[in-house]
Coordinates of C-alpha atoms and ligand atoms in Angstrom, one line a residue:
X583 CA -18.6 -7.5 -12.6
X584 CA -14.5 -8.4 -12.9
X585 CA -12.3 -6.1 -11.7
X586 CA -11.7 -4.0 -14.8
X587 CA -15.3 -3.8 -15.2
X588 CA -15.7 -2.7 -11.7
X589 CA -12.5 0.0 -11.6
X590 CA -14.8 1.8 -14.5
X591 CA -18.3 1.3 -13.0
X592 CA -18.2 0.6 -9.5
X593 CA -19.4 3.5 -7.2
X594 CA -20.1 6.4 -9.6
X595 CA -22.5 8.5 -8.8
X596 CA -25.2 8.6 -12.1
X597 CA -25.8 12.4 -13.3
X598 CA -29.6 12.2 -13.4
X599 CA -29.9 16.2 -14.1
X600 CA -27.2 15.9 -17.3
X601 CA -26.9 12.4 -18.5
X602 CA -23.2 13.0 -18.6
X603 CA -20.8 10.1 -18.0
X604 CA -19.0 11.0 -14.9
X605 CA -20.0 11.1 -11.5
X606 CA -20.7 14.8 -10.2
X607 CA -18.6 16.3 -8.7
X608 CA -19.9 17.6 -5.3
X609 CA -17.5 20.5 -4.0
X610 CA -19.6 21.9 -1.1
X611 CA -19.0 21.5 2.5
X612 CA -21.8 22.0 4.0
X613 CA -25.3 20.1 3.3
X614 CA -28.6 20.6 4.2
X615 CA -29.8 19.0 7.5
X616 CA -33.6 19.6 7.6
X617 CA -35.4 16.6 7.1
X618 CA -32.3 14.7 6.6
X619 CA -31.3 11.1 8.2
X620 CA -27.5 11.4 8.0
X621 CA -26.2 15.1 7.3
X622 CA -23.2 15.1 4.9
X623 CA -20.1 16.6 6.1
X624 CA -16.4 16.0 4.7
X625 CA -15.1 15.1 7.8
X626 CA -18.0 12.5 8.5
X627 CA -16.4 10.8 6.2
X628 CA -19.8 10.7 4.2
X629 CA -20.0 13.1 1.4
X630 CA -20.8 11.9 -2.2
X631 CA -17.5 11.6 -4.1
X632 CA -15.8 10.3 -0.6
X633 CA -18.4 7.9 -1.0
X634 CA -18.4 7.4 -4.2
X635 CA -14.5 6.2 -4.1
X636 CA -15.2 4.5 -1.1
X637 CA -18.0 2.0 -2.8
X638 CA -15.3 1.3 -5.9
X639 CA -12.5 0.2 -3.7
X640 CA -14.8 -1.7 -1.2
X641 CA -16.0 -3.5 -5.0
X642 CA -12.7 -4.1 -5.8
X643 CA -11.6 -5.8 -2.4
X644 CA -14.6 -7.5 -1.2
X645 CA -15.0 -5.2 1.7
X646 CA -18.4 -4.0 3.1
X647 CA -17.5 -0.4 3.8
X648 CA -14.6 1.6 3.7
X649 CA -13.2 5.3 5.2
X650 CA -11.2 7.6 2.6
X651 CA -8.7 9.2 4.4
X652 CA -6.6 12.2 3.8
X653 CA -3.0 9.9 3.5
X654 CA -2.3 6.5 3.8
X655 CA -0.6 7.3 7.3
X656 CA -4.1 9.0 8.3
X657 CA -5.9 5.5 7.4
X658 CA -3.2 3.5 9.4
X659 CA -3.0 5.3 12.6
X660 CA -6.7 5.7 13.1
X661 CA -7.3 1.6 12.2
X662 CA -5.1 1.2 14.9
X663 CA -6.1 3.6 17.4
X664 CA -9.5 2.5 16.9
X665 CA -8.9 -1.4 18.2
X666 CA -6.0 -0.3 20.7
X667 CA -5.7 1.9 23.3
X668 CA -3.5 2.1 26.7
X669 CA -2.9 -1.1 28.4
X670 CA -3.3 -2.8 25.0
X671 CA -0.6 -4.6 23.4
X672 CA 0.4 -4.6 19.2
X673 CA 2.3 -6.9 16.8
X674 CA 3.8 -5.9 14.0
X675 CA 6.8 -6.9 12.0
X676 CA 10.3 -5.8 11.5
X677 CA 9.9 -4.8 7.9
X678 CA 7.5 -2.6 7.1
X679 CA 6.7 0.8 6.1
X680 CA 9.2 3.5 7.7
X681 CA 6.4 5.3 8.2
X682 CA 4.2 2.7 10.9
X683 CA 7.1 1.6 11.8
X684 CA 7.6 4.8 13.6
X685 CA 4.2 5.3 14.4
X686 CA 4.7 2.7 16.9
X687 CA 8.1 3.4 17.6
X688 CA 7.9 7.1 18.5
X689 CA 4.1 7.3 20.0
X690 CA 3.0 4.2 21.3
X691 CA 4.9 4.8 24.9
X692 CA 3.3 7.8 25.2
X693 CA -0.2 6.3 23.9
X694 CA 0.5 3.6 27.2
X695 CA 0.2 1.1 23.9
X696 CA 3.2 -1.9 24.0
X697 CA 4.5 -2.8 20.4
X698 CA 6.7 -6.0 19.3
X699 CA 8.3 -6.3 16.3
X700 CA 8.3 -9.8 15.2
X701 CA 10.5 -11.1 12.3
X702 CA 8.6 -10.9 8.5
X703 CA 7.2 -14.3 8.6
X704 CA 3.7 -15.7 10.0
X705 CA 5.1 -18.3 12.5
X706 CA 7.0 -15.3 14.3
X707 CA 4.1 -13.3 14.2
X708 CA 1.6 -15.6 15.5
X709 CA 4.1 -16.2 18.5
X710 CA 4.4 -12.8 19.7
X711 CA 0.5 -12.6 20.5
X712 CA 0.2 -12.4 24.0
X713 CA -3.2 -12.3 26.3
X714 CA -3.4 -8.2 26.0
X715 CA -2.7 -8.4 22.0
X716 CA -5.8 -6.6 20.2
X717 CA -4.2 -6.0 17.0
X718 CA -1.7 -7.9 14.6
X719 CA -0.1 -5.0 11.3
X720 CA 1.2 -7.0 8.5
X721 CA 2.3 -6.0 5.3
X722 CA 2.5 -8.3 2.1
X723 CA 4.4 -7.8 -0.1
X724 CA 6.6 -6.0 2.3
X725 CA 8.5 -2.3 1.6
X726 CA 11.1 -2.4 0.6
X727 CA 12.0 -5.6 0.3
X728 CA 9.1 -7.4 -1.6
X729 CA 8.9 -10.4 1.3
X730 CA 5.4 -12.5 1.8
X731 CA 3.6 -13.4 4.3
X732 CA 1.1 -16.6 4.8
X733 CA -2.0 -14.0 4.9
X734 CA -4.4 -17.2 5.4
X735 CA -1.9 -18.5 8.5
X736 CA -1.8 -15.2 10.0
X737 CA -5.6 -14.5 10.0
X738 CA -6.8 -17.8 10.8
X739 CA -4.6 -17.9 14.1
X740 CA -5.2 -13.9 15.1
X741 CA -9.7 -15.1 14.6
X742 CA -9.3 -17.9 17.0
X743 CA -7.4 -15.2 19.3
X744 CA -9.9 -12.6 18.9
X745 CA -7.1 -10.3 18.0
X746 CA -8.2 -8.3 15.2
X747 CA -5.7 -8.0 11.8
X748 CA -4.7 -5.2 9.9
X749 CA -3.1 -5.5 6.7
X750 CA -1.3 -2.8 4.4
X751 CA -1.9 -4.1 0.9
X752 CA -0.6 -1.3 -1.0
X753 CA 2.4 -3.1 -3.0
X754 CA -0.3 -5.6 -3.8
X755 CA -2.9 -3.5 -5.2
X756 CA -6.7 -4.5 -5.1
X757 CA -5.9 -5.9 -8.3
X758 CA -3.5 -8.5 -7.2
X759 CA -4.5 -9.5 -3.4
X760 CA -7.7 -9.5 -1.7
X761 CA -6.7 -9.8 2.3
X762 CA -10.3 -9.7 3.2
X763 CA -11.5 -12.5 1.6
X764 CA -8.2 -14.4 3.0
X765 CA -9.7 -13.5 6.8
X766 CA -8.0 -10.1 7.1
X767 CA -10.4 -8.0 9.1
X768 CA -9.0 -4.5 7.6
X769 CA -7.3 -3.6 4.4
X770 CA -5.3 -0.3 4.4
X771 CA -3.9 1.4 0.9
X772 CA -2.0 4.3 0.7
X773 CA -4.1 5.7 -2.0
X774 CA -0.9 8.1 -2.7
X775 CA 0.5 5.2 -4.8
X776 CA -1.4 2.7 -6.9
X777 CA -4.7 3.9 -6.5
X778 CA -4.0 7.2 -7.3
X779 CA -1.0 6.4 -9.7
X780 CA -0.1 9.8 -10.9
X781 CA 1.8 10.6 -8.3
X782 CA -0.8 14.0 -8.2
X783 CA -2.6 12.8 -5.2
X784 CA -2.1 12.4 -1.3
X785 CA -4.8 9.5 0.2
X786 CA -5.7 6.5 1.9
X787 CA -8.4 4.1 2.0
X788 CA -9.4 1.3 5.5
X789 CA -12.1 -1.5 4.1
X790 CA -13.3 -4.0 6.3
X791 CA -16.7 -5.2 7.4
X792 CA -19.8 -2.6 8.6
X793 CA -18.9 -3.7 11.7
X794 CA -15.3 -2.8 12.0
X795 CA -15.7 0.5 10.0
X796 CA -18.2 1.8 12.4
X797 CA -15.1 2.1 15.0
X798 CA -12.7 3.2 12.5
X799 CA -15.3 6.2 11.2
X800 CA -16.0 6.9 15.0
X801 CA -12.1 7.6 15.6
X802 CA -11.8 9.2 12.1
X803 CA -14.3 11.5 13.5
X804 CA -12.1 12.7 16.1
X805 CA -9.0 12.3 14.8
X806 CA -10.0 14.4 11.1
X807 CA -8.0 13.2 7.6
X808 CA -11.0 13.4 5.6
X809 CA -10.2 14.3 1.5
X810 CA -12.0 17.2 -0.3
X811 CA -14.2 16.7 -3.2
X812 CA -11.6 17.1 -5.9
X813 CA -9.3 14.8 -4.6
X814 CA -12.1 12.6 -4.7
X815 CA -13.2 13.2 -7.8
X816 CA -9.1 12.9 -9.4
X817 CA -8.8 9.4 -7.3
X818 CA -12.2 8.1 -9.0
X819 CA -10.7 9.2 -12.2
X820 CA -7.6 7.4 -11.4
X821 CA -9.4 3.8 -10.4
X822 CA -10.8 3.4 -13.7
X823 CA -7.5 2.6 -15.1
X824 CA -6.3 1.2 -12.0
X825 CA -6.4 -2.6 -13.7
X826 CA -4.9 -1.8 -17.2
X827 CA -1.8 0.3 -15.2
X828 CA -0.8 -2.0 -12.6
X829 CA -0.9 -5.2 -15.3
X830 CA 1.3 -3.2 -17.2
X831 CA 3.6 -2.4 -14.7
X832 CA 3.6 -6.0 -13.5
X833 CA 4.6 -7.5 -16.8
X834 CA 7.7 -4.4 -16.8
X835 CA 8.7 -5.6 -13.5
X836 CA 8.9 -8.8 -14.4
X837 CA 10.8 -7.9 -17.6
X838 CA 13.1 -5.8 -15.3
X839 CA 13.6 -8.2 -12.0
X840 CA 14.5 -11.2 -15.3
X841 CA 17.2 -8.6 -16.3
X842 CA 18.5 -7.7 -13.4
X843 CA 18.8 -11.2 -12.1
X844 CA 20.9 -12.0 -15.1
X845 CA 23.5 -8.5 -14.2
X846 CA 26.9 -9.3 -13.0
X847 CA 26.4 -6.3 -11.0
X848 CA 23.7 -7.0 -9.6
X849 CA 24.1 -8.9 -6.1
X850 CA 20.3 -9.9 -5.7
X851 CA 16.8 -9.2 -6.3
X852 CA 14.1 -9.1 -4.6
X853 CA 10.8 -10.0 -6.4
X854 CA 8.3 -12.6 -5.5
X855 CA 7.7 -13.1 -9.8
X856 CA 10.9 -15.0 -9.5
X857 CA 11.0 -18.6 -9.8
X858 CA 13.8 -18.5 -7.6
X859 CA 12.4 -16.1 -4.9
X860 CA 12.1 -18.0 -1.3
X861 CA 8.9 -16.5 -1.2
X862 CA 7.7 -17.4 -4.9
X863 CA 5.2 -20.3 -4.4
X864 CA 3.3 -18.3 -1.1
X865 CA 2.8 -15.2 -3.6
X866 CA 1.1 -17.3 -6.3
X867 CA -1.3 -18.9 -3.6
X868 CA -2.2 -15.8 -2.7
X869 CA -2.0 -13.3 -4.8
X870 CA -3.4 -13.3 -8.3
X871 CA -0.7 -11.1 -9.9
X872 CA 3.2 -10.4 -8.8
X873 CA 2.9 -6.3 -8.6
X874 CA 4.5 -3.8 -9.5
X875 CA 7.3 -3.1 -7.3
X876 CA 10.8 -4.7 -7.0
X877 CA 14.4 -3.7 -5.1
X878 CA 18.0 -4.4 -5.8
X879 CA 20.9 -4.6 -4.9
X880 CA 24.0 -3.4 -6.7
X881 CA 27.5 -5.0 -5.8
X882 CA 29.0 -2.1 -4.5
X883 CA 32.5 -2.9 -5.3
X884 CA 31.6 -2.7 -8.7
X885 CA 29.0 0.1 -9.1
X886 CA 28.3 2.6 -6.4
X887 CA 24.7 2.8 -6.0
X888 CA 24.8 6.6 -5.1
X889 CA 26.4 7.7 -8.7
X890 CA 24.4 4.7 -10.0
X891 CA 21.3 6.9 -9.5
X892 CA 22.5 10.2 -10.8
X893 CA 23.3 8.5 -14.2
X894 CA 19.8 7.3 -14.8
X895 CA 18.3 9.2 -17.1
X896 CA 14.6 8.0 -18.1
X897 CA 14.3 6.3 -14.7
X898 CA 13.0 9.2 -12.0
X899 CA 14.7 9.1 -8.2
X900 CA 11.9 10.0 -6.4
X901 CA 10.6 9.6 -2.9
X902 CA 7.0 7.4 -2.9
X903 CA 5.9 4.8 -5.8
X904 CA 2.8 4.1 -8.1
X905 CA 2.8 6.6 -10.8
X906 CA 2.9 5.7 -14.6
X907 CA 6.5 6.7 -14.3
X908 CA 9.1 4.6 -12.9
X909 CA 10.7 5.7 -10.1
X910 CA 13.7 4.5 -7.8
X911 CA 14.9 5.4 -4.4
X912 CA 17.6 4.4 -1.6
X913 CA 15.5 3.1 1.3
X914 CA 18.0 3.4 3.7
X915 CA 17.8 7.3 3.1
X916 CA 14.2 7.9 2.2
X917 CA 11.2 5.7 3.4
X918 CA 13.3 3.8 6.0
X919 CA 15.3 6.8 7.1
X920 CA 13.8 7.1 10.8
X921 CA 15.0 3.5 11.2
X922 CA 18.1 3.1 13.0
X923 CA 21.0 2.1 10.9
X924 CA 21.7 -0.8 12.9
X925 CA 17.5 -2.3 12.5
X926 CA 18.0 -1.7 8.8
X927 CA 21.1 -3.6 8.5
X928 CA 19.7 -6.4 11.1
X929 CA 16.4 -6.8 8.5
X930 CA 18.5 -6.5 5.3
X931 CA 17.9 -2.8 4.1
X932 CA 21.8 -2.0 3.1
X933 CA 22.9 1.3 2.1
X934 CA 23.0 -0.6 -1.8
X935 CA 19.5 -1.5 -1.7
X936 CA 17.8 0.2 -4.3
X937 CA 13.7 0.1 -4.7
X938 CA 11.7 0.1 -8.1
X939 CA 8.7 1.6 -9.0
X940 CA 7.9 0.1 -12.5
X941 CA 5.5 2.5 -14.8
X942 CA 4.3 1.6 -17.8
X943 CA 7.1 3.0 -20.4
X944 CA 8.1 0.2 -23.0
X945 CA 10.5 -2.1 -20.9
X946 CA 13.3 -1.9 -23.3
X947 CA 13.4 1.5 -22.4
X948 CA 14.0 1.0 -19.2
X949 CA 16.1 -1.7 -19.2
X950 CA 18.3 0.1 -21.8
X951 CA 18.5 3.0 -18.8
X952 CA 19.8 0.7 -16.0
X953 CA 21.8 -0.9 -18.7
X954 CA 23.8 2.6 -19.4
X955 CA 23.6 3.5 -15.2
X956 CA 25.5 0.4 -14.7
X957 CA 28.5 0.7 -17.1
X958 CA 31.5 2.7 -15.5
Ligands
LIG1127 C1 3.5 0.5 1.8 C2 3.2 1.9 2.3 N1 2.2 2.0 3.2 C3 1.8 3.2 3.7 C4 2.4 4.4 3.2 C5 2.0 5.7 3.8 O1 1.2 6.4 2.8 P1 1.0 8.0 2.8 O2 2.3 8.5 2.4 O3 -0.1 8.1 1.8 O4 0.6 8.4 4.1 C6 3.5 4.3 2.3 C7 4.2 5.5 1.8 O5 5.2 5.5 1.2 C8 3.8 3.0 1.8 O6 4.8 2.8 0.9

């Protein structure tokens, strides 16, 4: 099956009792166990809708198996605490989400777990491995400010170090970028976003080999963030139209990043669709589709971003991304907030930078919004 085929089909459970369309929807939480291999349980990560989602994403990425989690935060963490533990030693980079960026940051030292932050690009990454390296975070395309990564490069070199790779491939989408088939042994989504896309829903997802997601289930076990049935059920809803969403909100983006490029007060833009984005060429050998998402940056001497926002009136500020509705936010005051202000300059998040979350509205719309926004 292609992808769109396999957003709609994939996974669902068949209704053998009704003949109806849609896959059950399984709300208890506890299952009988007599003569039972495996007893079902939410939190084992096992029940029918968890797996249900679980077999559509896995289809979508190439993965074997897969853990739904609770957040996209939940599916993070426990990937890493499953490969890592005291003594052990973790690279990530400098830009990346807020959120496991602090992870790191604030509980590592406690954990007895060393972190280095190595600039956004795969030579720098590769070079921080050292002997007691067990696990390598990327994220490509990067939030907030859309940069690549040589996914092939990075995994090829962390296999031959039998360092194992996590990668967050939520701007990307399952539509877009398949990490595992690059040589990526994990892909993490915040299913909060994209997957989800009506901004309705708080998930994550970890796919990776049977292998790999035995440990990750084992520390998911003890660690909890499992999803209830009805989240489940809304998220399987919400994969169906994964495809026909995000390539609509790829061609606005792309609409949007032309038009902003061509904005005298607009002092650059980051989006890996543009021709004359450094990190153009890597993103069409390895991704399939641009995404979604896109940031800015205003010249401030001619439009303060802050009031910039306010004036919007279509265009949502809102805090997270991947809905049908576009969003914007201030990463230097919302996902990137718990970085220091002096990081965020160092890696190019200014106080201007603005990040887009492009729905699917018409694009004139949209572009007739910023259009207004910008004028004094
Ligand atoms: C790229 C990326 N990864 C991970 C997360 C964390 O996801 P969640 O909020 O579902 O825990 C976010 C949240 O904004 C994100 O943008």
């Amino acid at each position: 099956m292609r992808k769109e085929t396999q957003c709609v089909h994939s996974g669902a459970i068949k209704d053998t009792v009704y003949g109806g369309v849609n896959s059950p929807v399984y709300t208890s939480t506890a299952f009988n166990y007599l003569d039972r291999e495996r007893v079902a349980y939410p939190r084992y990560f096992n029940t029918p809708n968890q797996t249900a989602v679980v077999e559509k994403v896995c289809a979508l990425e190439g993965a074997e198996d897969g853990v739904l989690f609770s957040s996209g935060m939940a599916a993070m963490s426990t990937a890493i605490l499953a490969f890592a533990g005291a003594g052990d030693h973790v690279v990530m980079m400098d830009e990346l989400y807020g959120g496991t960026h602090a992870f790191a940051t604030n509980e590592f030292p406690r954990l007895g777990m060393a972190c280095t932050f190595s600039a956004t690009d795969a030579d720098a990454i590769c070079s921080a491995v050292r002997v007691e390296t067990k696990v390598i975070v990327i994220e490509s395309p990067t939030n907030p400010l859309l940069s690549v990564i040589d996914i092939r490069k990075v995994a090829a070199f962390a296999r031959e170090r039998q360092v194992l790779t996590i990668i967050d491939n939520t701007f990307a989408t399952p539509i877009y970028q398949n990490p595992y088939g690059l040589g990526i042994d994990v892909v993490i989504h915040s299913g909060t976003k994209y997957l989800g896309g009506h901004s309705d829903i708080c998930c994550g997802i970890a796919v990776a080999s049977r292998q790999h997601v035995e440990r990750i289930r084992k520390m998911a076990l003890s660690l909890g963030g499992s999803v209830n049935a009805d989240t489940c059920a809304l998220l399987e809803r919400s994969l169906m139209t994964l495809a026909i969403r995000v390539e609509r909100q790829t061609e606005n983006a792309g609409r949007l990043a032309h038009f902003l490029e061509g904005c005298q007060q607009v002092r650059r833009v980051c989006y890996p669709g543009l021709a004359s984005s450094p990190f153009h060429e890597l993103a069409r050998s390895q991704m399939t589709g641009f995404g979604p998402m896109l940031s800015f940056e205003l010249e401030s001497e001619r439009v303060d971003p802050a009031r910039f926002v306010r004036k919007l009136r279509l265009i949502k500020p809102a805090v997270s991304l991947g809905g049908i509705e576009t969003t914007i936010c201030e990463p230097a005051v919302t996902s990137h907030a718990k970085m220091s202000a002096a990081e965020r300059q160092r890696i190019g998040i200014t106080d201007g930078l603005l990040r887009l979350s492009v729905g699917i509205e018409q694009a004139d719309d949209l572009i007739e919004d910023l259009e207004q926004a910008m004028t004094i």
